[in-house]
Coordinates of C-alpha atoms in Angstrom, one line a residue:
M1 CA -87.5 -160.3 100.2
K2 CA -87.9 -158.3 96.9
R3 CA -86.9 -160.1 93.7
R4 CA -84.2 -157.5 93.0
S5 CA -82.6 -158.1 96.4
V6 CA -82.6 -161.8 95.9
L7 CA -81.1 -161.4 92.4
Q8 CA -78.4 -159.0 93.6
G9 CA -77.3 -161.3 96.3
A10 CA -77.0 -164.2 93.8
V11 CA -75.0 -162.0 91.4
A12 CA -72.7 -161.0 94.2
G13 CA -72.0 -164.6 95.0
A14 CA -71.5 -165.6 91.4
T15 CA -69.2 -162.8 90.4
G16 CA -67.2 -162.4 93.6
L17 CA -68.4 -158.8 94.0
A18 CA -69.4 -157.7 97.5
L19 CA -73.1 -156.9 98.0
P20 CA -72.4 -153.4 99.3
A21 CA -70.8 -152.6 95.9
L22 CA -74.0 -153.6 94.1
V23 CA -76.1 -151.6 96.6
R24 CA -73.9 -148.5 96.1
A25 CA -74.5 -148.8 92.4
A26 CA -78.1 -148.0 93.5
D27 CA -79.5 -149.5 90.3
D28 CA -80.5 -146.0 89.3
L29 CA -80.6 -147.3 85.7
K30 CA -83.6 -145.8 83.9
E31 CA -82.9 -147.1 80.4
L32 CA -81.0 -150.1 79.1
R33 CA -79.8 -149.8 75.5
L34 CA -78.9 -152.8 73.4
D35 CA -78.8 -153.8 69.8
Y36 CA -80.5 -156.3 67.6
A37 CA -79.1 -157.6 64.4
Y38 CA -80.1 -159.8 61.5
Y39 CA -76.9 -161.8 62.0
S40 CA -78.1 -162.6 65.6
P41 CA -81.5 -164.4 65.3
T42 CA -81.9 -164.8 69.0
S43 CA -81.8 -161.0 69.4
L44 CA -84.8 -160.8 67.0
V45 CA -86.7 -163.4 69.0
L46 CA -85.9 -161.5 72.2
K47 CA -87.0 -158.2 70.8
R48 CA -90.2 -159.7 69.3
F49 CA -91.5 -161.3 72.5
G50 CA -90.5 -158.4 74.8
W51 CA -89.3 -160.7 77.6
L52 CA -86.6 -158.3 78.7
E53 CA -89.0 -155.4 78.8
Q54 CA -91.4 -157.5 81.0
D55 CA -88.6 -158.3 83.4
L56 CA -87.1 -154.8 83.7
K57 CA -90.4 -153.0 83.8
K58 CA -90.8 -154.2 87.4
D59 CA -87.9 -151.9 88.3
G60 CA -88.9 -149.0 86.2
I61 CA -86.2 -149.7 83.5
E62 CA -87.1 -149.1 79.9
V63 CA -85.4 -151.0 77.0
K64 CA -84.2 -149.2 73.9
W65 CA -83.4 -151.3 70.9
V66 CA -80.9 -150.1 68.2
L67 CA -80.4 -151.9 64.9
S68 CA -76.8 -152.9 64.2
A69 CA -76.1 -153.4 60.5
G70 CA -72.8 -155.2 61.2
S71 CA -70.2 -155.8 63.8
N72 CA -68.5 -152.5 63.0
R73 CA -71.7 -150.6 63.7
A74 CA -72.3 -152.4 67.0
L75 CA -68.8 -151.8 68.1
E76 CA -68.9 -148.1 67.1
Y77 CA -72.1 -147.7 69.1
L78 CA -70.5 -149.2 72.2
N79 CA -67.4 -147.1 71.8
A80 CA -69.5 -143.9 71.5
N81 CA -71.7 -144.9 74.5
S82 CA -74.7 -145.0 72.3
I83 CA -75.6 -148.5 73.6
D84 CA -74.7 -150.5 76.6
I85 CA -74.7 -154.0 75.2
G86 CA -74.0 -155.0 71.5
S87 CA -73.5 -158.0 69.4
S88 CA -70.5 -158.6 67.2
A89 CA -68.2 -161.2 65.8
G90 CA -65.4 -162.4 68.2
L91 CA -62.4 -161.3 66.1
A92 CA -64.0 -157.9 65.3
A93 CA -64.4 -157.4 69.1
V94 CA -60.7 -158.3 69.6
L95 CA -59.8 -155.7 67.0
A96 CA -62.0 -153.1 68.6
R97 CA -60.6 -153.8 72.1
A98 CA -57.0 -153.7 70.9
N99 CA -57.7 -150.3 69.5
G100 CA -59.1 -148.9 72.7
N101 CA -62.8 -149.9 72.8
P102 CA -63.4 -150.8 76.5
I103 CA -65.6 -153.9 76.2
R104 CA -66.0 -157.3 77.7
A105 CA -67.8 -160.4 76.4
P106 CA -69.7 -162.4 79.0
Y107 CA -72.0 -164.4 76.6
I108 CA -71.8 -166.2 73.2
F109 CA -75.0 -165.7 71.2
S110 CA -74.1 -168.2 68.5
R111 CA -71.4 -170.1 66.6
P112 CA -72.3 -169.2 63.1
E113 CA -71.1 -169.9 59.6
W114 CA -72.3 -166.5 58.6
T115 CA -69.6 -165.4 56.1
A116 CA -68.0 -166.8 52.9
L117 CA -66.6 -165.4 49.7
V118 CA -69.3 -164.9 47.1
V119 CA -69.3 -164.3 43.4
R120 CA -72.0 -163.9 40.8
R121 CA -73.5 -167.0 39.2
D122 CA -71.8 -166.2 35.8
S123 CA -68.5 -165.2 37.3
P124 CA -65.3 -166.8 35.8
I125 CA -63.8 -166.7 39.3
R126 CA -63.5 -170.2 40.7
T127 CA -60.8 -170.1 43.3
L128 CA -59.2 -167.7 45.9
A129 CA -56.2 -167.3 43.6
D130 CA -58.5 -165.9 41.0
L131 CA -59.2 -162.9 43.2
K132 CA -55.8 -161.4 42.6
G133 CA -56.3 -157.9 41.2
K134 CA -60.1 -158.1 41.5
K135 CA -62.5 -155.8 43.3
V136 CA -63.8 -157.3 46.5
A137 CA -66.4 -155.7 48.7
A138 CA -66.2 -156.1 52.4
T139 CA -67.2 -154.2 55.5
K140 CA -64.1 -153.1 57.5
G141 CA -64.1 -154.0 61.1
T142 CA -66.3 -157.1 60.7
D143 CA -65.9 -160.8 60.5
P144 CA -66.4 -161.0 56.7
Y145 CA -63.6 -158.5 56.2
L146 CA -61.2 -160.4 58.5
F147 CA -62.4 -163.7 56.9
L148 CA -61.4 -162.3 53.6
L149 CA -57.9 -161.4 54.8
R150 CA -57.5 -164.9 56.4
A151 CA -58.8 -166.6 53.3
L152 CA -56.4 -164.7 51.0
Q153 CA -53.5 -165.7 53.2
T154 CA -54.2 -169.4 52.6
V155 CA -53.1 -168.8 48.9
K156 CA -50.3 -166.4 49.9
L157 CA -52.3 -163.3 48.9
H158 CA -52.6 -160.1 51.0
R159 CA -54.9 -157.1 51.2
S160 CA -52.7 -155.3 48.7
D161 CA -53.2 -158.0 46.1
I162 CA -56.9 -157.1 45.7
E163 CA -58.8 -153.9 45.3
H164 CA -60.8 -153.7 48.5
V165 CA -64.1 -151.8 48.2
G166 CA -65.4 -150.8 51.6
L167 CA -69.2 -151.1 51.7
Q168 CA -71.7 -152.0 54.4
H169 CA -72.9 -155.5 54.0
A170 CA -76.2 -154.8 52.2
D171 CA -74.5 -152.4 49.8
G172 CA -71.8 -155.1 49.1
R173 CA -74.5 -157.5 48.1
V174 CA -76.1 -155.0 45.7
A175 CA -72.7 -154.1 44.2
L176 CA -71.9 -157.8 43.6
E177 CA -75.2 -158.5 41.9
Q178 CA -75.0 -155.4 39.8
G179 CA -71.5 -156.3 38.7
R180 CA -69.7 -153.3 40.3
V181 CA -67.4 -155.6 42.2
D182 CA -66.1 -159.0 41.3
A183 CA -66.6 -160.7 44.7
W184 CA -68.1 -160.0 48.1
A185 CA -67.3 -161.1 51.6
G186 CA -70.9 -161.9 52.5
L187 CA -72.9 -162.0 55.7
D188 CA -76.1 -163.9 56.4
P189 CA -79.0 -163.5 55.9
L190 CA -77.9 -161.3 52.9
M191 CA -75.5 -163.9 51.7
A192 CA -78.1 -166.7 51.8
A193 CA -80.6 -164.4 50.0
S194 CA -78.0 -163.7 47.3
E195 CA -77.4 -167.4 46.9
L196 CA -81.1 -168.4 46.7
D197 CA -82.5 -165.3 45.0
A198 CA -79.7 -164.3 42.6
G199 CA -77.9 -167.6 42.2
S200 CA -74.6 -166.2 43.6
R201 CA -71.9 -168.8 44.3
L202 CA -69.8 -169.3 47.4
I203 CA -66.2 -169.9 46.2
Y204 CA -64.6 -170.2 49.6
R205 CA -66.1 -171.5 52.9
N206 CA -64.3 -172.2 56.1
V207 CA -66.4 -172.5 59.3
A208 CA -63.2 -172.3 61.4
F209 CA -62.6 -168.8 60.0
N210 CA -66.0 -167.6 61.2
T211 CA -65.5 -166.4 64.7
Y212 CA -68.2 -166.7 67.3
G213 CA -71.0 -164.3 68.0
F214 CA -70.1 -162.2 71.1
L215 CA -72.4 -160.3 73.3
N216 CA -70.3 -157.3 74.3
V217 CA -70.8 -155.0 77.3
R218 CA -69.2 -151.7 78.0
E219 CA -66.9 -152.2 81.0
D220 CA -68.2 -149.3 82.9
F221 CA -71.8 -150.5 82.5
L222 CA -70.8 -154.0 83.6
A223 CA -69.1 -152.6 86.7
R224 CA -72.1 -150.4 87.7
H225 CA -74.9 -152.7 86.7
P226 CA -73.8 -156.3 86.9
A227 CA -77.3 -157.4 88.1
Q228 CA -78.9 -156.0 85.0
V229 CA -76.3 -157.6 82.7
H230 CA -77.2 -160.9 84.3
R231 CA -80.9 -160.2 83.5
V232 CA -80.0 -159.5 79.9
I233 CA -78.1 -162.8 79.7
A234 CA -81.1 -164.6 81.3
A235 CA -83.3 -163.1 78.6
Y236 CA -80.9 -164.2 75.8
E237 CA -81.0 -167.6 77.3
Q238 CA -84.8 -167.7 77.2
A239 CA -84.6 -166.7 73.5
R240 CA -81.8 -169.2 72.7
K241 CA -83.8 -172.1 74.3
W242 CA -87.0 -171.0 72.6
T243 CA -85.2 -170.8 69.2
L244 CA -83.8 -174.3 69.6
A245 CA -87.3 -175.6 70.4
N246 CA -89.1 -173.6 67.8
T247 CA -86.6 -173.2 64.9
S248 CA -89.2 -172.8 62.2
Q249 CA -91.1 -170.1 64.1
A250 CA -87.8 -168.3 64.8
A251 CA -86.9 -168.5 61.1
R252 CA -90.3 -166.8 60.4
I253 CA -89.4 -164.0 62.8
L254 CA -86.0 -163.6 61.1
S255 CA -87.7 -163.6 57.7
E256 CA -90.1 -160.8 58.7
E257 CA -87.5 -158.7 60.5
A258 CA -84.8 -159.0 57.8
K259 CA -87.3 -158.9 54.9
V260 CA -85.9 -162.1 53.4
S261 CA -87.8 -165.2 52.3
L262 CA -88.6 -168.0 54.8
E263 CA -86.3 -170.3 52.7
V264 CA -83.4 -167.9 53.2
A265 CA -84.1 -167.6 57.0
L266 CA -84.3 -171.4 57.3
L267 CA -80.9 -171.8 55.5
Q268 CA -79.3 -169.3 57.9
L269 CA -80.9 -170.6 61.1
K270 CA -81.0 -174.4 60.5
L271 CA -77.8 -174.9 58.6
R272 CA -75.5 -172.1 59.6
T273 CA -76.2 -171.2 63.2
D274 CA -75.1 -173.3 66.2
L275 CA -76.7 -172.2 69.4
S276 CA -75.4 -175.0 71.6
N277 CA -72.7 -173.3 73.7
P278 CA -73.4 -169.9 75.2
L279 CA -70.8 -169.9 77.9
P280 CA -67.5 -168.2 77.1
S281 CA -64.7 -170.6 77.7
A282 CA -61.2 -171.7 76.8
E283 CA -62.6 -172.9 73.4
H284 CA -63.4 -169.3 72.5
V285 CA -60.1 -167.9 73.8
K286 CA -58.2 -170.5 71.7
A287 CA -60.2 -169.8 68.6
L288 CA -59.4 -166.1 68.9
Q289 CA -55.8 -166.7 69.6
A290 CA -55.6 -168.7 66.4
A291 CA -57.3 -166.0 64.4
A292 CA -55.6 -162.9 66.0
P293 CA -52.2 -163.0 64.1
I294 CA -54.0 -161.6 61.0
L295 CA -54.6 -158.4 62.9
T296 CA -50.8 -157.9 63.3
E297 CA -49.8 -159.2 59.9
E298 CA -52.2 -156.8 58.2
Q299 CA -51.2 -153.9 60.5
L300 CA -54.7 -153.5 61.9
V301 CA -53.3 -153.0 65.4
K302 CA -50.4 -151.0 66.7
P303 CA -47.0 -152.8 66.6
G304 CA -46.2 -154.6 69.8
T305 CA -49.9 -155.1 70.8
N306 CA -50.2 -158.1 73.2
L307 CA -53.2 -159.7 71.5
N308 CA -53.2 -162.6 74.0
K309 CA -53.8 -160.1 76.8
V310 CA -56.4 -158.3 74.7
I311 CA -58.3 -161.6 74.3
A312 CA -57.9 -162.5 78.0
D313 CA -59.3 -159.1 78.9
L314 CA -62.2 -159.4 76.4
V315 CA -63.5 -162.9 76.9
D316 CA -65.1 -163.0 80.4
T317 CA -65.3 -166.7 81.2
Q318 CA -66.4 -166.2 84.8
F319 CA -69.2 -163.6 84.9
A320 CA -72.0 -165.9 83.7
R321 CA -70.5 -169.2 84.8
A322 CA -72.9 -169.8 87.8
Q323 CA -75.8 -168.6 85.7
L324 CA -75.1 -170.7 82.6
G325 CA -73.3 -173.7 84.1
G326 CA -76.1 -176.1 83.1
A327 CA -77.6 -173.9 80.4
A328 CA -76.1 -175.4 77.2
G329 CA -78.2 -177.7 75.2

């Protein structure tokens, strides 16, 4: 029996889909489009070694890689049908789905501490309360932006209490270091580079406010090509396990791709990236439920939006269960 037929049968059993539905999908896919991102080191490993290309080539499917500069870009590409699979922060994905982006998340690519609030080395700002009235750079629609809002809330400040400067992550770093903004909601590896290269200081860290790294799939693509989504997840698993076993080599790949020093890449990968739990579960649902109220309080979603339903529709805890049941570690 051909490998594809075996895989499709396995997928049907794992997902509860009938085999005829998969057959009707005809696997007429000619090109699979997915993103890579410096905030997702395993995507860089996967892209570097070409494991997905090697697997899909047998079925005449080409792979197209698109760089995502932030969660907002990945989610925009998904919504515009420019890519089929994209990586973003969990809370950013909730915001996108709540506002009509038809995505599901069947895989967790990391649990990172990839964002914090950053100031220049000589800044007089020491605490969150000192940010009142100050210019703070952050990329809207991303975990750093939502982290900023949640952090402000801990000292009873709101978005209106600061001057938000909307910049993409790399531009936010430059603006901070040049003194054009007072603070920046950073994102690794840019944040780590600013720390190590420019002496920037992290004035507020909270790993619980960093939402997980979600691999999102357009719902229509998931419905038409579930077997291929499983193959992408299998490739990500290969990259995850390789990274865990070869962290220093993975850091070198990150360093080369993101054009940061090896020291910066090691800081991001060894100290701020947890790759131990790739299966979406109640843990991720609960984390998003705890984070979601900020979306309502800051009027980022329509009044009356049922965010618990949005989260339940987003986090697919069943699709990859059979595939990843014993994968963690």
